PDB file of C-alpha atoms in Angstrom:
ATOM      1  CA  MET A 124      -9.404   3.806  13.620  1.00  0.00           C
ATOM      2  CA  ILE A 125      -7.601   2.083  10.748  1.00  0.00           C
ATOM      3  CA  THR A 126      -4.038   0.841  11.142  1.00  0.00           C
ATOM      4  CA  ILE A 127      -1.776  -0.203   8.280  1.00  0.00           C
ATOM      5  CA  ARG A 128       0.483  -3.154   9.065  1.00  0.00           C
ATOM      6  CA  LYS A 129       2.518  -5.810   7.280  1.00  0.00           C
ATOM      7  CA  TYR A 130       0.725  -8.821   5.754  1.00  0.00           C
ATOM      8  CA  ARG A 131       0.748 -12.022   7.853  1.00  0.00           C
ATOM      9  CA  VAL A 132      -0.127 -15.606   6.915  1.00  0.00           C
ATOM     10  CA  GLN A 133      -3.325 -15.329   9.022  1.00  0.00           C
ATOM     11  CA  ASP A 134      -4.513 -12.704   6.525  1.00  0.00           C
ATOM     12  CA  ILE A 135      -4.714 -15.115   3.554  1.00  0.00           C
ATOM     13  CA  VAL A 136      -8.495 -15.545   3.366  1.00  0.00           C
ATOM     14  CA  PRO A 137      -9.705 -11.984   4.061  1.00  0.00           C
ATOM     15  CA  ALA A 138      -6.924 -10.439   1.934  1.00  0.00           C
ATOM     16  CA  MET A 139      -7.713 -12.853  -0.899  1.00  0.00           C
ATOM     17  CA  GLU A 140     -11.427 -12.026  -0.664  1.00  0.00           C
ATOM     18  CA  ILE A 141     -10.760  -8.279  -0.822  1.00  0.00           C
ATOM     19  CA  TRP A 142      -8.377  -8.705  -3.763  1.00  0.00           C
ATOM     20  CA  ASN A 143     -10.836 -10.935  -5.604  1.00  0.00           C
ATOM     21  CA  GLU A 144     -13.669  -8.385  -5.176  1.00  0.00           C
ATOM     22  CA  VAL A 145     -11.620  -5.906  -7.186  1.00  0.00           C
ATOM     23  CA  VAL A 146     -10.628  -8.533  -9.776  1.00  0.00           C
ATOM     24  CA  ARG A 147     -14.311  -9.507 -10.230  1.00  0.00           C
ATOM     25  CA  ASP A 148     -15.261  -5.846 -10.727  1.00  0.00           C
ATOM     26  CA  GLY A 149     -12.943  -5.921 -13.747  1.00  0.00           C
ATOM     27  CA  ILE A 150     -12.100  -2.216 -13.776  1.00  0.00           C
ATOM     28  CA  ALA A 151      -8.872  -1.854 -11.791  1.00  0.00           C
ATOM     29  CA  PHE A 152      -6.481  -4.808 -11.987  1.00  0.00           C
ATOM     30  CA  PRO A 153      -5.178  -6.566 -15.112  1.00  0.00           C
ATOM     31  CA  GLN A 154      -5.766 -10.046 -13.634  1.00  0.00           C
ATOM     32  CA  ASP A 155      -8.621 -12.147 -14.971  1.00  0.00           C
ATOM     33  CA  GLU A 156      -8.225 -15.049 -12.567  1.00  0.00           C
ATOM     34  CA  GLU A 157      -9.043 -14.766  -8.896  1.00  0.00           C
ATOM     35  CA  LEU A 158      -6.594 -15.783  -6.205  1.00  0.00           C
ATOM     36  CA  THR A 159      -7.162 -19.069  -4.416  1.00  0.00           C
ATOM     37  CA  GLU A 160      -6.221 -20.140  -0.908  1.00  0.00           C
ATOM     38  CA  GLN A 161      -3.450 -22.178  -2.537  1.00  0.00           C
ATOM     39  CA  ASN A 162      -1.795 -19.256  -4.362  1.00  0.00           C
ATOM     40  CA  ALA A 163      -2.820 -16.182  -2.341  1.00  0.00           C
ATOM     41  CA  ASP A 164      -0.100 -16.434   0.317  1.00  0.00           C
ATOM     42  CA  SER A 165       2.580 -16.777  -2.343  1.00  0.00           C
ATOM     43  CA  PHE A 166       1.132 -13.822  -4.276  1.00  0.00           C
ATOM     44  CA  PHE A 167       1.115 -11.515  -1.244  1.00  0.00           C
ATOM     45  CA  ASN A 168       4.524 -12.670   0.038  1.00  0.00           C
ATOM     46  CA  ASN A 169       6.200 -12.282  -3.363  1.00  0.00           C
ATOM     47  CA  GLN A 170       5.453  -8.550  -3.459  1.00  0.00           C
ATOM     48  CA  SER A 171       8.092  -6.094  -2.279  1.00  0.00           C
ATOM     49  CA  TYR A 172       5.625  -5.241   0.474  1.00  0.00           C
ATOM     50  CA  THR A 173       2.002  -6.064   1.217  1.00  0.00           C
ATOM     51  CA  GLY A 174       0.284  -3.712   3.646  1.00  0.00           C
ATOM     52  CA  ILE A 175      -2.947  -4.608   5.396  1.00  0.00           C
ATOM     53  CA  ALA A 176      -5.526  -2.039   6.530  1.00  0.00           C
ATOM     54  CA  GLU A 177      -7.109  -3.273   9.743  1.00  0.00           C
ATOM     55  CA  ASP A 178      -9.991  -1.758  11.692  1.00  0.00           C
ATOM     56  CA  ASN A 179      -8.646  -1.560  15.258  1.00  0.00           C
ATOM     57  CA  SER A 180     -12.070  -1.686  16.854  1.00  0.00           C
ATOM     58  CA  THR A 181     -13.159  -4.902  15.116  1.00  0.00           C
ATOM     59  CA  GLY A 182      -9.916  -6.519  13.955  1.00  0.00           C
ATOM     60  CA  GLU A 183     -11.485  -6.749  10.487  1.00  0.00           C
ATOM     61  CA  LEU A 184      -9.301  -6.439   7.402  1.00  0.00           C
ATOM     62  CA  VAL A 185     -10.761  -3.620   5.339  1.00  0.00           C
ATOM     63  CA  GLY A 186      -8.160  -3.191   2.616  1.00  0.00           C
ATOM     64  CA  LEU A 187      -4.671  -3.910   1.405  1.00  0.00           C
ATOM     65  CA  TYR A 188      -1.980  -2.665  -0.897  1.00  0.00           C
ATOM     66  CA  ILE A 189       0.894  -4.298  -2.707  1.00  0.00           C
ATOM     67  CA  LEU A 190       4.155  -2.621  -3.645  1.00  0.00           C
ATOM     68  CA  HIS A 191       6.285  -4.192  -6.358  1.00  0.00           C
ATOM     69  CA  PRO A 192       8.751  -3.255  -9.103  1.00  0.00           C
ATOM     70  CA  ASN A 193       7.074  -1.764 -12.124  1.00  0.00           C
ATOM     71  CA  ASN A 194       9.958  -2.781 -14.372  1.00  0.00           C
ATOM     72  CA  VAL A 195      12.859  -5.207 -14.315  1.00  0.00           C
ATOM     73  CA  GLY A 196      16.587  -4.837 -14.789  1.00  0.00           C
ATOM     74  CA  ARG A 197      17.938  -1.309 -14.749  1.00  0.00           C
ATOM     75  CA  CYS A 198      14.445   0.101 -14.186  1.00  0.00           C
ATOM     76  CA  GLY A 199      13.613  -2.293 -11.331  1.00  0.00           C
ATOM     77  CA  HIS A 200      13.767   0.575  -8.847  1.00  0.00           C
ATOM     78  CA  ILE A 201      10.642   2.089 -10.360  1.00  0.00           C
ATOM     79  CA  CYS A 202       7.702   0.805  -8.360  1.00  0.00           C
ATOM     80  CA  ASN A 203       3.994   0.308  -8.683  1.00  0.00           C
ATOM     81  CA  THR A 204       1.407   0.143  -5.917  1.00  0.00           C
ATOM     82  CA  SER A 205      -2.011  -1.450  -6.188  1.00  0.00           C
ATOM     83  CA  TYR A 206      -4.745  -0.773  -3.644  1.00  0.00           C
ATOM     84  CA  ALA A 207      -7.818  -2.834  -2.796  1.00  0.00           C
ATOM     85  CA  VAL A 208     -10.523  -1.747  -0.359  1.00  0.00           C
ATOM     86  CA  LYS A 209     -13.348  -3.977   0.851  1.00  0.00           C
ATOM     87  CA  LYS A 210     -16.600  -2.997  -0.886  1.00  0.00           C
ATOM     88  CA  GLY A 211     -18.438  -2.125   2.326  1.00  0.00           C
ATOM     89  CA  MET A 212     -15.586   0.151   3.415  1.00  0.00           C
ATOM     90  CA  ARG A 213     -15.153   2.161   0.232  1.00  0.00           C
ATOM     91  CA  GLY A 214     -15.734   5.868   0.760  1.00  0.00           C
ATOM     92  CA  LEU A 215     -14.730   5.765   4.452  1.00  0.00           C
ATOM     93  CA  HIS A 216     -11.332   7.459   4.051  1.00  0.00           C
ATOM     94  CA  ILE A 217      -9.168   4.344   4.106  1.00  0.00           C
ATOM     95  CA  GLY A 218      -7.568   5.704   0.955  1.00  0.00           C
ATOM     96  CA  ILE A 219      -6.134   8.636   2.895  1.00  0.00           C
ATOM     97  CA  ALA A 220      -4.276   6.189   5.159  1.00  0.00           C
ATOM     98  CA  TYR A 221      -2.884   4.442   2.079  1.00  0.00           C
ATOM     99  CA  ALA A 222      -1.862   7.783   0.602  1.00  0.00           C
ATOM    100  CA  ILE A 223       0.015   8.748   3.765  1.00  0.00           C
ATOM    101  CA  TRP A 224       1.845   5.411   3.857  1.00  0.00           C
ATOM    102  CA  SER A 225       2.668   5.737   0.153  1.00  0.00           C
ATOM    103  CA  ALA A 226       3.997   9.261   0.702  1.00  0.00           C
ATOM    104  CA  LEU A 227       6.200   8.098   3.541  1.00  0.00           C
ATOM    105  CA  GLY A 228       7.362   5.210   1.345  1.00  0.00           C
ATOM    106  CA  ILE A 229       8.432   7.659  -1.371  1.00  0.00           C
ATOM    107  CA  VAL A 230      10.482   9.630   1.142  1.00  0.00           C
ATOM    108  CA  LEU A 231      12.035   6.453   2.592  1.00  0.00           C
ATOM    109  CA  ILE A 232      12.938   5.095  -0.854  1.00  0.00           C
ATOM    110  CA  THR A 233      14.495   8.434  -1.748  1.00  0.00           C
ATOM    111  CA  LEU A 234      16.559   8.397   1.451  1.00  0.00           C
ATOM    112  CA  ILE A 235      17.723   4.868   0.662  1.00  0.00           C
ATOM    113  CA  GLY A 236      18.707   6.086  -2.797  1.00  0.00           C
ATOM    114  CA  ILE A 237      20.705   8.939  -1.263  1.00  0.00           C
ATOM    115  CA  PHE A 238      22.490   6.998   1.480  1.00  0.00           C
ATOM    116  CA  VAL A 239      22.839   3.536  -0.037  1.00  0.00           C
ATOM    117  CA  PHE A 240      23.124   4.216  -3.763  1.00  0.00           C
ATOM    118  CA  LYS A 241      24.706   7.690  -3.468  1.00  0.00           C
ATOM    119  CA  GLN A 242      22.048   9.320  -5.645  1.00  0.00           C
ATOM    120  CA  VAL A 243      22.022  13.100  -5.578  1.00  0.00           C
ATOM    121  CA  PRO A 244      18.537  14.672  -5.772  1.00  0.00           C
ATOM    122  CA  ASP A 245      18.203  18.001  -7.532  1.00  0.00           C
ATOM    123  CA  LEU A 246      16.285  21.048  -6.307  1.00  0.00           C
ATOM    124  CA  PRO A 247      12.905  19.967  -7.768  1.00  0.00           C
ATOM    125  CA  ALA A 248      13.268  16.575  -6.033  1.00  0.00           C
ATOM    126  CA  TYR A 249      13.905  18.268  -2.683  1.00  0.00           C
ATOM    127  CA  ILE A 250      10.954  20.600  -3.208  1.00  0.00           C
ATOM    128  CA  GLY A 251       8.722  17.643  -4.095  1.00  0.00           C
ATOM    129  CA  LEU A 252       9.825  15.701  -1.008  1.00  0.00           C
ATOM    130  CA  ALA A 253       9.215  18.743   1.175  1.00  0.00           C
ATOM    131  CA  LEU A 254       5.701  19.112  -0.260  1.00  0.00           C
ATOM    132  CA  ILE A 255       4.995  15.412   0.359  1.00  0.00           C
ATOM    133  CA  MET A 256       6.078  15.712   3.993  1.00  0.00           C
ATOM    134  CA  ALA A 257       4.153  18.960   4.416  1.00  0.00           C
ATOM    135  CA  GLY A 258       1.021  17.265   3.087  1.00  0.00           C
ATOM    136  CA  VAL A 259       1.398  14.349   5.500  1.00  0.00           C
ATOM    137  CA  MET A 260       1.901  16.759   8.415  1.00  0.00           C
ATOM    138  CA  VAL A 261      -1.132  18.883   7.464  1.00  0.00           C
ATOM    139  CA  ILE A 262      -3.346  15.790   7.265  1.00  0.00           C
ATOM    140  CA  ASN A 263      -2.095  14.390  10.566  1.00  0.00           C
ATOM    141  CA  LEU A 264      -2.129  17.681  12.483  1.00  0.00           C
ATOM    142  CA  PHE A 265      -5.237  19.403  11.147  1.00  0.00           C
ATOM    143  CA  SER A 266      -7.545  16.884   9.473  1.00  0.00           C
ATOM    144  CA  LYS A 267     -10.532  15.521  11.361  1.00  0.00           C
ATOM    145  CA  MET A 268     -10.208  12.163   9.580  1.00  0.00           C
ATOM    146  CA  GLN A 269      -9.150   9.273  11.806  1.00  0.00           C
ATOM    147  CA  VAL A 270      -6.007   8.094  10.065  1.00  0.00           C
ATOM    148  CA  HIS A 271      -2.929   6.442  11.574  1.00  0.00           C
TER     149      HIS A 271
END
């Protein structure tokens, strides 16, 4: 089973290696330079959130994601998420765990917007949020994939 948890300093080397695999592939991230042990911790800690996908049975890090503002200033609330999955684990449904966590993040950010910033969602926003939550519930209640 795969668990998503917050990045810790002990994750520097395996997280850096996973990130660098994707950078070397040259098809997903804009970076040209790989992370080093000297700058990886700073990179992961300076994100709004870095999530680590860990295989519970082995303790192995199998993927990660970073959440950060897509824009600055007045558009700083718009976010971007980048995902990286270890090469040997690609195709094993880790992405579905990331998708569930991302969906829950969207709902949480919307609730923060409502209660903290007094934003008022319209009907399409409520419908979209309901569909997101319904999708998460369907996956968790009826899917045979091992995701948590």
